[in-house]
Amino acid sequence: MRTDAQIDARTDAQPGARAVVPAGPPTGTPGGDGPVRDAAPQPLRDDTPPDGGLPVTAALHADAADAAQRAVGELGGAEVGEKTLLDALDPFRRELRARAADGLPTAWRTAAEAATRAAADTARLTPARGRAARMGVLGHGHPDAGAVSLALLLTAIGGTLR
């Protein structure tokens, strides 16, 4: 069992801040972003045992983003480059992991900027998966709505971190 002092000693953990990472497969939250939300670390409630949590770090969130990417890919059969939210999630998770040593707030904001750029870049792609795939070549020239929505959400969350 880890003590609070051991948990707080992690480089970018805020004193006393902990989270739990859902165990097992996604619960099936509706929508294309359901697996993303299912994989996100959830804050501990007051009644959760102290040894059940992990420090809230950029690395923890990068692990959750990796799990979300795998879940979205497995459930929807999508891959990066097919004009889906994965085109924003992939650079977010890679940048978050690469910047983890900078601490969660800085790493998150930098990763959200990468997701925003990547979401805008989806305008160059022709949709191959998801609802937008029905549009075919008509979808070319417009950014993917899921990628843009995810980037906006990640940016908003980054704005709340201190």
mmCIF file of C-alpha atoms in Angstrom, residues 68-161:
data_model
loop_
_atom_site.group_PDB
_atom_site.id
_atom_site.type_symbol
_atom_site.label_atom_id
_atom_site.label_comp_id
_atom_site.label_asym_id
_atom_site.label_seq_id
_atom_site.Cartn_x
_atom_site.Cartn_y
_atom_site.Cartn_z
ATOM 1 C CA ALA A 68 -9.206 5.648 -25.414
ATOM 2 C CA GLN A 69 -7.493 5.554 -28.788
ATOM 3 C CA ARG A 70 -7.346 1.764 -28.716
ATOM 4 C CA ALA A 71 -11.013 1.529 -27.677
ATOM 5 C CA VAL A 72 -12.236 3.899 -30.386
ATOM 6 C CA GLY A 73 -10.189 2.049 -32.985
ATOM 7 C CA GLU A 74 -11.407 -1.360 -31.857
ATOM 8 C CA LEU A 75 -15.068 -0.430 -31.480
ATOM 9 C CA GLY A 76 -15.389 1.635 -34.627
ATOM 10 C CA GLY A 77 -12.683 0.081 -36.746
ATOM 11 C CA ALA A 78 -11.217 3.550 -37.338
ATOM 12 C CA GLU A 79 -7.570 4.427 -37.801
ATOM 13 C CA VAL A 80 -5.658 7.679 -37.789
ATOM 14 C CA GLY A 81 -5.971 9.337 -41.207
ATOM 15 C CA GLU A 82 -9.586 8.317 -41.805
ATOM 16 C CA LYS A 83 -10.962 11.717 -40.709
ATOM 17 C CA THR A 84 -12.298 10.860 -37.266
ATOM 18 C CA LEU A 85 -11.678 12.128 -33.748
ATOM 19 C CA LEU A 86 -8.650 9.812 -33.702
ATOM 20 C CA ASP A 87 -6.891 12.354 -35.913
ATOM 21 C CA ALA A 88 -6.993 14.802 -32.973
ATOM 22 C CA LEU A 89 -6.643 12.243 -30.179
ATOM 23 C CA ASP A 90 -3.477 10.679 -31.590
ATOM 24 C CA PRO A 91 -1.317 13.838 -31.554
ATOM 25 C CA PHE A 92 -2.824 14.803 -28.187
ATOM 26 C CA ARG A 93 -1.786 11.538 -26.542
ATOM 27 C CA ARG A 94 1.667 11.536 -28.128
ATOM 28 C CA GLU A 95 2.371 15.151 -27.128
ATOM 29 C CA LEU A 96 0.981 14.631 -23.617
ATOM 30 C CA ARG A 97 3.346 11.715 -23.094
ATOM 31 C CA ALA A 98 6.304 13.571 -24.630
ATOM 32 C CA ARG A 99 5.700 16.580 -22.357
ATOM 33 C CA ALA A 100 4.793 14.649 -19.182
ATOM 34 C CA ALA A 101 7.923 15.866 -17.364
ATOM 35 C CA ASP A 102 6.687 19.466 -17.792
ATOM 36 C CA GLY A 103 3.815 18.771 -15.382
ATOM 37 C CA LEU A 104 0.158 18.149 -16.116
ATOM 38 C CA PRO A 105 -1.047 21.711 -16.836
ATOM 39 C CA THR A 106 1.750 22.557 -19.297
ATOM 40 C CA ALA A 107 1.767 19.124 -20.908
ATOM 41 C CA TRP A 108 -2.016 19.142 -21.308
ATOM 42 C CA ARG A 109 -2.170 22.614 -22.862
ATOM 43 C CA THR A 110 0.666 21.807 -25.281
ATOM 44 C CA ALA A 111 -1.035 18.534 -26.218
ATOM 45 C CA ALA A 112 -4.390 20.305 -26.693
ATOM 46 C CA GLU A 113 -2.701 22.737 -29.097
ATOM 47 C CA ALA A 114 -1.405 19.751 -31.093
ATOM 48 C CA ALA A 115 -4.935 18.297 -31.153
ATOM 49 C CA THR A 116 -6.349 21.624 -32.358
ATOM 50 C CA ARG A 117 -3.848 21.826 -35.218
ATOM 51 C CA ALA A 118 -4.516 18.220 -36.171
ATOM 52 C CA ALA A 119 -8.288 18.751 -36.079
ATOM 53 C CA ALA A 120 -7.948 21.677 -38.489
ATOM 54 C CA ASP A 121 -5.740 19.522 -40.722
ATOM 55 C CA THR A 122 -8.555 16.969 -41.117
ATOM 56 C CA ALA A 123 -10.049 19.355 -43.701
ATOM 57 C CA ARG A 124 -7.448 17.942 -46.113
ATOM 58 C CA LEU A 125 -8.790 14.415 -45.638
ATOM 59 C CA THR A 126 -11.710 12.626 -47.241
ATOM 60 C CA PRO A 127 -13.822 10.896 -44.581
ATOM 61 C CA ALA A 128 -13.477 7.119 -44.567
ATOM 62 C CA ARG A 129 -15.195 6.173 -41.271
ATOM 63 C CA GLY A 130 -18.027 7.348 -39.084
ATOM 64 C CA ARG A 131 -21.052 9.406 -40.038
ATOM 65 C CA ALA A 132 -19.012 11.763 -42.208
ATOM 66 C CA ALA A 133 -17.990 8.862 -44.470
ATOM 67 C CA ARG A 134 -21.428 9.089 -46.114
ATOM 68 C CA MET A 135 -20.419 12.468 -47.472
ATOM 69 C CA GLY A 136 -17.453 11.031 -49.334
ATOM 70 C CA VAL A 137 -15.587 13.668 -51.366
ATOM 71 C CA LEU A 138 -18.119 16.321 -50.289
ATOM 72 C CA GLY A 139 -16.486 16.127 -46.846
ATOM 73 C CA HIS A 140 -13.142 17.206 -48.267
ATOM 74 C CA GLY A 141 -12.313 20.792 -47.326
ATOM 75 C CA HIS A 142 -14.189 20.682 -44.012
ATOM 76 C CA PRO A 143 -12.617 19.658 -40.688
ATOM 77 C CA ASP A 144 -13.996 16.578 -38.964
ATOM 78 C CA ALA A 145 -16.625 17.557 -36.413
ATOM 79 C CA GLY A 146 -15.542 14.892 -33.920
ATOM 80 C CA ALA A 147 -11.902 15.935 -34.114
ATOM 81 C CA VAL A 148 -12.814 19.606 -33.700
ATOM 82 C CA SER A 149 -15.153 18.848 -30.786
ATOM 83 C CA LEU A 150 -12.509 16.778 -29.045
ATOM 84 C CA ALA A 151 -9.885 19.498 -29.531
ATOM 85 C CA LEU A 152 -12.276 22.117 -28.088
ATOM 86 C CA LEU A 153 -12.981 19.907 -25.087
ATOM 87 C CA LEU A 154 -9.304 19.204 -24.465
ATOM 88 C CA THR A 155 -8.501 22.921 -24.744
ATOM 89 C CA ALA A 156 -11.267 23.811 -22.271
ATOM 90 C CA ILE A 157 -10.019 21.219 -19.776
ATOM 91 C CA GLY A 158 -6.473 22.554 -20.169
ATOM 92 C CA GLY A 159 -7.724 26.002 -19.243
ATOM 93 C CA THR A 160 -8.879 24.730 -15.862
ATOM 94 C CA LEU A 161 -5.611 23.067 -14.826
#
